[in-house]
Coordinates of C-alpha atoms in Angstrom, one line a residue:
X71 CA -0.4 62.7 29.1
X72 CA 2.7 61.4 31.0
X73 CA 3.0 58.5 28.6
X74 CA 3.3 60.6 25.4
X75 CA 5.9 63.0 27.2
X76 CA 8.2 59.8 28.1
X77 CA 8.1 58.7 24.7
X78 CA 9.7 61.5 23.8
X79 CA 12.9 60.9 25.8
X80 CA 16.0 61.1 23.8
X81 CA 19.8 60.7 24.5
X82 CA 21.3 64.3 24.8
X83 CA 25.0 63.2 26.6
X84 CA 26.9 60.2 26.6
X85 CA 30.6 61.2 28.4
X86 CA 33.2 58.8 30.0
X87 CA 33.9 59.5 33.5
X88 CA 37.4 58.2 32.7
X89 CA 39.0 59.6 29.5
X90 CA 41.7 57.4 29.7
X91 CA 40.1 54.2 30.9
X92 CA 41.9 50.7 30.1
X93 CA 39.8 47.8 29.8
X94 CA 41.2 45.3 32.0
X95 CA 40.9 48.3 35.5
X96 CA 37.2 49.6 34.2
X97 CA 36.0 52.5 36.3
X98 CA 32.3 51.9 37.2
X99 CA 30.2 54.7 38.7
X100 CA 28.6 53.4 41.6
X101 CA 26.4 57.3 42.9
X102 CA 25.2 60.5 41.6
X103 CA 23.5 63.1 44.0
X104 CA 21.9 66.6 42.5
X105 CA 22.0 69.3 44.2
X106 CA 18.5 70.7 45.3
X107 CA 16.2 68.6 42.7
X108 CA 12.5 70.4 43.3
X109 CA 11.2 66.8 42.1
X110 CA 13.1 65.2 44.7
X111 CA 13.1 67.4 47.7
X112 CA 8.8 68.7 47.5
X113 CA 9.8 71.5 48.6
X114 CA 10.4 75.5 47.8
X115 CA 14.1 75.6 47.9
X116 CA 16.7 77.3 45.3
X117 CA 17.7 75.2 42.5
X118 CA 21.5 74.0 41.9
X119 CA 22.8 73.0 39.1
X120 CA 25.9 70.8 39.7
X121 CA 26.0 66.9 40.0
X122 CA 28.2 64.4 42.1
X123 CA 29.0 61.5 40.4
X124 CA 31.3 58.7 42.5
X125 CA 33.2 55.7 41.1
X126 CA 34.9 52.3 41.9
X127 CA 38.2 54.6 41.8
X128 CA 36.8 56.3 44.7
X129 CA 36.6 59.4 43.0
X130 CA 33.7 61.8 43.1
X131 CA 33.4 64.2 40.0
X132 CA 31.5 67.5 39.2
X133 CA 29.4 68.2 36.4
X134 CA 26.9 70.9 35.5
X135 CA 23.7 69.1 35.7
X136 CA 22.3 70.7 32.4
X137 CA 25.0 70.3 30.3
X138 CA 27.5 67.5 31.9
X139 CA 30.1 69.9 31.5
X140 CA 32.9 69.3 33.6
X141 CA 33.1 70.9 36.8
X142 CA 35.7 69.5 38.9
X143 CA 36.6 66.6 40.9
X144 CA 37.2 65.5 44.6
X145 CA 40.1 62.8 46.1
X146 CA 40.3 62.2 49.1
X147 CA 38.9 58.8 50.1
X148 CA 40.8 55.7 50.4
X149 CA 37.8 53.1 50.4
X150 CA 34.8 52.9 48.3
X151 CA 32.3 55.9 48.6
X152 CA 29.0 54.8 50.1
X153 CA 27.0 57.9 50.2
X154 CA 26.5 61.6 48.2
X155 CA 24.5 64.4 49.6
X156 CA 24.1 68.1 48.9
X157 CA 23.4 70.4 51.7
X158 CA 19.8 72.1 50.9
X159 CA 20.3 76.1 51.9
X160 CA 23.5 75.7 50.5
X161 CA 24.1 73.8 47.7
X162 CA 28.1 74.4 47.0
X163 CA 28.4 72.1 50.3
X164 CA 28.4 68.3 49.6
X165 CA 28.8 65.2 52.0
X166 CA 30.5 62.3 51.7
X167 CA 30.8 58.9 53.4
X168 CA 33.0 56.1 52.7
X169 CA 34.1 52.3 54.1
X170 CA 37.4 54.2 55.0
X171 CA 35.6 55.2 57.9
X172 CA 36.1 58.8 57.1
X173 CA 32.5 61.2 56.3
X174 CA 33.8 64.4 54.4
X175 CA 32.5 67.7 53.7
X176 CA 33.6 69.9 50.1
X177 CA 33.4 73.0 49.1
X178 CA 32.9 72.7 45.7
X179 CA 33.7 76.3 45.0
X180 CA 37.5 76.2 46.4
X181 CA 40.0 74.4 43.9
X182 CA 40.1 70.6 44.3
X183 CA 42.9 70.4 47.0
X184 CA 41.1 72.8 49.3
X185 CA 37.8 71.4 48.9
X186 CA 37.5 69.5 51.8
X187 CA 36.6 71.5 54.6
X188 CA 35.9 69.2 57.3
X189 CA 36.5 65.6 57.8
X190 CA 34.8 63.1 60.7
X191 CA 36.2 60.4 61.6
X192 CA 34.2 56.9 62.9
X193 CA 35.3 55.7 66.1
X194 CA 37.7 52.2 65.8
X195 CA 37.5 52.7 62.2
X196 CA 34.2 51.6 61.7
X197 CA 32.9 52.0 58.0
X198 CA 30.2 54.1 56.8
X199 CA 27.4 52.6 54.9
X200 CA 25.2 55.1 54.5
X201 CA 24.8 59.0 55.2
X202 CA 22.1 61.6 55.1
X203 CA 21.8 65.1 55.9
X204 CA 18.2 66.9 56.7
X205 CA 16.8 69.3 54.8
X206 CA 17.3 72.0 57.3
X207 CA 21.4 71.6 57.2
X208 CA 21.6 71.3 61.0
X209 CA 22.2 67.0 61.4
X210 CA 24.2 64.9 59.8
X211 CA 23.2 60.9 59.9
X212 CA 25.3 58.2 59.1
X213 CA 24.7 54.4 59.7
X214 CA 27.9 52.4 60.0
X215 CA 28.8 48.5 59.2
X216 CA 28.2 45.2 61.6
X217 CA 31.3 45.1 63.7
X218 CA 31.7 43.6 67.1
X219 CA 27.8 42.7 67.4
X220 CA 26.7 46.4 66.8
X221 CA 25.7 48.7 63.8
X222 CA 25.3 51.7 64.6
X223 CA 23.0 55.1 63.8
X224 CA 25.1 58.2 64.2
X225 CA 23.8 61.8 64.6
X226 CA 25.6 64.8 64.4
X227 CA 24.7 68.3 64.6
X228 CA 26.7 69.8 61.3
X229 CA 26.7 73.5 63.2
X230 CA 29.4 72.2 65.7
X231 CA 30.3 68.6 64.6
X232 CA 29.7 67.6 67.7
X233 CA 28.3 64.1 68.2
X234 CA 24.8 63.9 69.3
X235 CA 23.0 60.6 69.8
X236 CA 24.1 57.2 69.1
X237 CA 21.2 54.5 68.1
X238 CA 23.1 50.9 68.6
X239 CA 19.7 48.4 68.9
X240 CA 17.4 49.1 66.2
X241 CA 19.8 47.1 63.7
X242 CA 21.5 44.0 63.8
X243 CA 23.5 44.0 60.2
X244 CA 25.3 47.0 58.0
X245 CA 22.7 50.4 57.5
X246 CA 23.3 50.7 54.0
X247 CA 20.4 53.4 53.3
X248 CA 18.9 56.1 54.8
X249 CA 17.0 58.9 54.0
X250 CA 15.3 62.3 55.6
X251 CA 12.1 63.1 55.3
X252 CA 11.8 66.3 53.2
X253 CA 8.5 67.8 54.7
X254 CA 9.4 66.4 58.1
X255 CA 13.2 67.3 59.0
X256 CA 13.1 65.2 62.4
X257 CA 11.5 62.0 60.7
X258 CA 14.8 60.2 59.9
X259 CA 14.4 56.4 58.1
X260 CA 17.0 53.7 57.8
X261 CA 17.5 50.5 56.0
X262 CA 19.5 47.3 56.9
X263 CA 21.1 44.2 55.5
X264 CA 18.8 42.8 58.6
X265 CA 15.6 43.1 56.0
X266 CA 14.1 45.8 58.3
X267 CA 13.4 49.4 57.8
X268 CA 13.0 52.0 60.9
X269 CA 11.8 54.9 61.5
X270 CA 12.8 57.3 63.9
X271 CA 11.8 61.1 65.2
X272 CA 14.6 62.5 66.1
X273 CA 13.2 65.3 68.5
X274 CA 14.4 62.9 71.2
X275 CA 17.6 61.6 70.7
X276 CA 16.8 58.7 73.2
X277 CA 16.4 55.5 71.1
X278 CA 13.8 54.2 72.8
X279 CA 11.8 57.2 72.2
X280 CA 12.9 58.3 68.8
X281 CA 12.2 54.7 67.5
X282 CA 8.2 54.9 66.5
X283 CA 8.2 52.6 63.1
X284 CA 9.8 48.7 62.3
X285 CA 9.0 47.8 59.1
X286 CA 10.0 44.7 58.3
X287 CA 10.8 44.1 54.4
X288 CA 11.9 40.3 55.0
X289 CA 15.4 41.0 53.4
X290 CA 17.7 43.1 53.2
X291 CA 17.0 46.0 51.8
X292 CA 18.7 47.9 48.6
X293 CA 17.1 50.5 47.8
X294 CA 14.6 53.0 50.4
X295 CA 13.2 56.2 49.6
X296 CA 9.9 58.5 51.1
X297 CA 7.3 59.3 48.7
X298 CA 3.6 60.4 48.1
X299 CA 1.6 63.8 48.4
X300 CA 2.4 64.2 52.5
X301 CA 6.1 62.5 51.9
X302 CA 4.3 59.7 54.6
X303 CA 5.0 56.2 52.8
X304 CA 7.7 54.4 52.3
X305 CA 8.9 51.9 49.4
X306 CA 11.6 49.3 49.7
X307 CA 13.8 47.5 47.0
X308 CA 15.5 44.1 48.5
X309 CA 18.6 42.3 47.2
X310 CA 16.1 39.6 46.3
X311 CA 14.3 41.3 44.2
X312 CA 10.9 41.8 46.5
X313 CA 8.8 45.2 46.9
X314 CA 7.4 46.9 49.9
X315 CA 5.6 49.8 50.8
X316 CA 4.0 51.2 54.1
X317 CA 2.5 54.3 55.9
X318 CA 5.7 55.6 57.7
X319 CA 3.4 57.1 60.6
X320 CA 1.1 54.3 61.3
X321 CA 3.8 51.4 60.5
X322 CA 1.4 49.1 58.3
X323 CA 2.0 47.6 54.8
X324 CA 0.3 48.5 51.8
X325 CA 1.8 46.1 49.3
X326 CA 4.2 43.6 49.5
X327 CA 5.5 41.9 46.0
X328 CA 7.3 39.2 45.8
X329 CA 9.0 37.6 42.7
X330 CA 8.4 40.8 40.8
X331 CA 11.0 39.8 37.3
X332 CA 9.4 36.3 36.7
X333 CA 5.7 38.3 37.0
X334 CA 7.0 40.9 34.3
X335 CA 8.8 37.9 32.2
X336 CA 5.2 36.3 32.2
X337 CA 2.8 39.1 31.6
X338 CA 4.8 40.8 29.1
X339 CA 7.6 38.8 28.3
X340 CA 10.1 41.3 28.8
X341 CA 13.7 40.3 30.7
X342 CA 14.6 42.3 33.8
X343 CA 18.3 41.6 35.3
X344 CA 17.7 44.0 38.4
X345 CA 16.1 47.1 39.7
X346 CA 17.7 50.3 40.2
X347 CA 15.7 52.8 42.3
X348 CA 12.1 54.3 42.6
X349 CA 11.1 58.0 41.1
X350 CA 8.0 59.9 42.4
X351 CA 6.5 62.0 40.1
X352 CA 4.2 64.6 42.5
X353 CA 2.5 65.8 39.4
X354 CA 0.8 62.5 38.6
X355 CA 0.7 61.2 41.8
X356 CA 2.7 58.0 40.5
X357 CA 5.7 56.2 41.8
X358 CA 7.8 54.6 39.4
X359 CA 10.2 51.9 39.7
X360 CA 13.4 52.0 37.2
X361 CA 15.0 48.6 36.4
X362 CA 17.3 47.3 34.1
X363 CA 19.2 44.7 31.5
X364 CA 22.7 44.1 32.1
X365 CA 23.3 45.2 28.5
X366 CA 22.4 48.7 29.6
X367 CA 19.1 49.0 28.6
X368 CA 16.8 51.5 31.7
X369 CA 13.1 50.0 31.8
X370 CA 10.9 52.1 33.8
X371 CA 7.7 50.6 35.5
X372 CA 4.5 52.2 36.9
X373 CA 4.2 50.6 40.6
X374 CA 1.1 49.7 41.7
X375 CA 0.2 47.6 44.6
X376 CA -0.5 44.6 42.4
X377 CA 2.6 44.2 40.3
X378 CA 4.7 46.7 38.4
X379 CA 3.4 47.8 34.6
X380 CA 6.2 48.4 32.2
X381 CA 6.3 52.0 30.5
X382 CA 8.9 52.8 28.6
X383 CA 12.2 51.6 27.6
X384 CA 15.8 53.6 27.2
X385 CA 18.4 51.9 24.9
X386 CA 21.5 52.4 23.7
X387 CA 22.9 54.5 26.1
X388 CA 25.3 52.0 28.4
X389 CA 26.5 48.5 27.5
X390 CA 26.8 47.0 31.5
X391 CA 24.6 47.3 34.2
X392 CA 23.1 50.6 35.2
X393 CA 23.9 51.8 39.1
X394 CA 22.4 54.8 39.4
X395 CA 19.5 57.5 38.4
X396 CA 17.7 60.6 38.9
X397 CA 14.9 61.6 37.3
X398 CA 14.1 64.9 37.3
X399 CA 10.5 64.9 36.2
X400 CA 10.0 68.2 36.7
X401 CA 12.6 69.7 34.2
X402 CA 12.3 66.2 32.1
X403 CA 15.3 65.0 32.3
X404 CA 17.0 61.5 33.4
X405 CA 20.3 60.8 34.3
X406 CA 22.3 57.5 34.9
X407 CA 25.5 55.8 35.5
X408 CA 26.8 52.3 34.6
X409 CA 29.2 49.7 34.9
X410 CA 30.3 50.7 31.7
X411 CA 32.1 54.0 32.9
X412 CA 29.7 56.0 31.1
X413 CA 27.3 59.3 32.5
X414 CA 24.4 59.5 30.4
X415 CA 22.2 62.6 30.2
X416 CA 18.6 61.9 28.7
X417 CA 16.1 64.9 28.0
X418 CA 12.8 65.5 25.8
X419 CA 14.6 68.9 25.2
X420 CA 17.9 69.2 23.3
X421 CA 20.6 70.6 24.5
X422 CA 21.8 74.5 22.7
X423 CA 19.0 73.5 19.7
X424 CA 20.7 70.3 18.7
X425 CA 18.8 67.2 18.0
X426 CA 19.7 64.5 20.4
X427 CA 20.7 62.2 17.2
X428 CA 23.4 64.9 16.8
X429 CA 25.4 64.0 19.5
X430 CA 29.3 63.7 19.7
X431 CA 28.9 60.1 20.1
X432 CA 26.7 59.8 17.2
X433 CA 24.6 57.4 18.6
X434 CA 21.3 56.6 17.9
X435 CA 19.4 56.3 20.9
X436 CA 15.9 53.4 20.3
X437 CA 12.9 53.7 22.5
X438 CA 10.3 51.2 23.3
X439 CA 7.1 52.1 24.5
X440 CA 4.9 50.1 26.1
X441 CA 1.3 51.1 24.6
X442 CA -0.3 47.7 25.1
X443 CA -0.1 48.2 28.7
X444 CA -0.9 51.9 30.0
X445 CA 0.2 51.8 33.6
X446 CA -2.0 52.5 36.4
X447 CA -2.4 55.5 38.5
X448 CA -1.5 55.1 42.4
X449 CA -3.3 56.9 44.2
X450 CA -1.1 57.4 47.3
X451 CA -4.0 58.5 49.7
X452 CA -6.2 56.1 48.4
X453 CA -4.6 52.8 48.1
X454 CA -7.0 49.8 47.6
X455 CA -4.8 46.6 48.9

């Protein structure tokens, strides 16, 4: 039972991402990418074992995924980092883009001031919002800010660096996500401070024949992501606080929530400052949506087309607001990052036969779960609207 095994989540790793931090210039991690997560990807490809974490300081560091032991770390840009990405059939290689116009690629096996093996540069200086690589390594996608009444989809082929196709009309406001689909390397979908959500088959690199999907989420969108047994829908988190989710093939909505906190503050009078991101679990055929407090505490919600059902509750671990997570519900694990400067590693299984209340932190991690209110399944093939 998936309930009983989240219960069981415990605090293994609490680590500063700045050791000598002062108060008044807080360094808050903003990303984290893993590279090669089964759960993630859905498909057979080797498993690595380092994670990218970036911060306000425009920093990205290097951890081992397993133990958060320190890796290395990566300087280079000059603006805040707006997107992380692993290469998939090679996972020493990761990707990143910033608003200092600049997309970088690191070699995270070459000591830190040979790391960067190739750099890209936006045309006029225009800022990167958002990047994404497919899961065969061959394009690189990056989706820029509004400037000069154009925001821009860029394509390139990562074998030459050459540019490749341009896409200039399908948004009218910064692409600030973007995503591959993992089963489908050509399906390509993008997300807009515009409110819409498109999605493109790159096969032709003619816009008006790549475009095949608007999706319109009715404000701008914060968090996108592919999901469900054929990796066809796709969920959207809005900067107010709304939830979609459509067929990515056939373009129609399957759910559409709208004032999702003051519905959980009523039905189970529980206070939720913001939502991070969406996990699914391929096991359970269950998509999950992970919210939070700005004390720190990570709330995690079944999704189903009705409203979201809280699960289980993670304290303890940050004091500020939570920025990022991955979920790793294959090995078990979670990880997050905060406001508070903090990395967070959260496992059912302890870490060299320690118990998790054994940390060097000596915290004592409390979990909540929600028993009253066993979430639904969502069956992804068979939604009932």
């Amino acid at each position: 039972n998936i309930e009983e095994k989240m219960a069981d989540y415990n605090l293994q790793q609490r680590i500063a991402f700045d050791l000598n931090e002062d108060e008044r210039t807080k360094t808050y991690l903003l990303d984290l990418a893993v590279a090669n997560s089964l759960s993630t990807h859905q498909v057979e490809l080797p498993m690595g074992n380092l994670l990218a974490v970036s911060a306000s300081n425009h920093m990205i560091k290097l951890y081992k995924k397993d133990t958060l032991q320190y890796h290395g770390h990566l300087i280079g840009h000059e603006a805040q980092i707006t997107g992380l990405q692993f290469q998939s059939t090679n996972h020493n290689i990761l990707w990143s883009g910033s608003e200092d116009a600049t997309l970088r690629c690191w070699d995270t096996r070459l000591p830190q001031k040979a790391a960067m093996v190739r750099g890209i540069h936006g045309k006029h200086n225009m800022a990167f919002c958002s990047l994404a690589v497919n899961p065969l390594d061959t394009i690189l996608a990056a989706g820029t800010i509004f400037e000069e009444e154009e925001s821009t989809v860029i394509l390139w082929d990562i074998r030459s660096y050459q540019e490749i196709a341009r896409f200039t009309e399908a948004h009218s406001d910064d692409i600030t996500q973007m995503t591959f689909n993992w089963l489908r390397p050509q399906q390509l979908v993008t997300g807009s401070m515009d409110g819409l959500v498109c999605v493109f088959n790159i096969q032709s690199l003619s816009e008006e024949k790549a475009l095949i999907s608007v999706l319109n989420a009715e404000s701008s969108v914060a968090h996108l992501g592919m999901f469900g047994p054929e990796n066809d829908f796709v969920y959207a988190l809005t900067h107010s606080e709304t939830f979609g989710l459509w067929n990515a093939i056939e373009g129609t909505q399957h759910a559409r929530l709208l004032g999702v906190r003051e519905a959980i503050k009523e039905k189970y009078q529980l206070e939720v400052d913001y939502f991070v991101d969406c996990s699914f679990d391929a096991k359970s055929d269950r998509l999950y949506v992970l919210g939070g407090t700005h004390q720190g505490d990570l709330i995690v919600f079944n999704a189903g087309v009705e409203g979201f059902a809280p699960v289980f509750m993670l304290k303890g671990g940050h004091t500020s607001t939570i920025r990022c997570v991955h979920w790793d519900h294959q090995a078990e694990t979670l990880l997050t990052g905060s406001e508070d400067g903090f990395l967070c590693h959260w496992s059912k299984h302890s870490i060299n036969g320690q118990s998790s209340e054994l940390t060097s932190e000596k915290l004592k991690v409390r979990m909540h779960a929600f028993n009253s209110c066993m979430p639904v399944a969502v069956n992804i093939t068979h939604l009932n609207i």
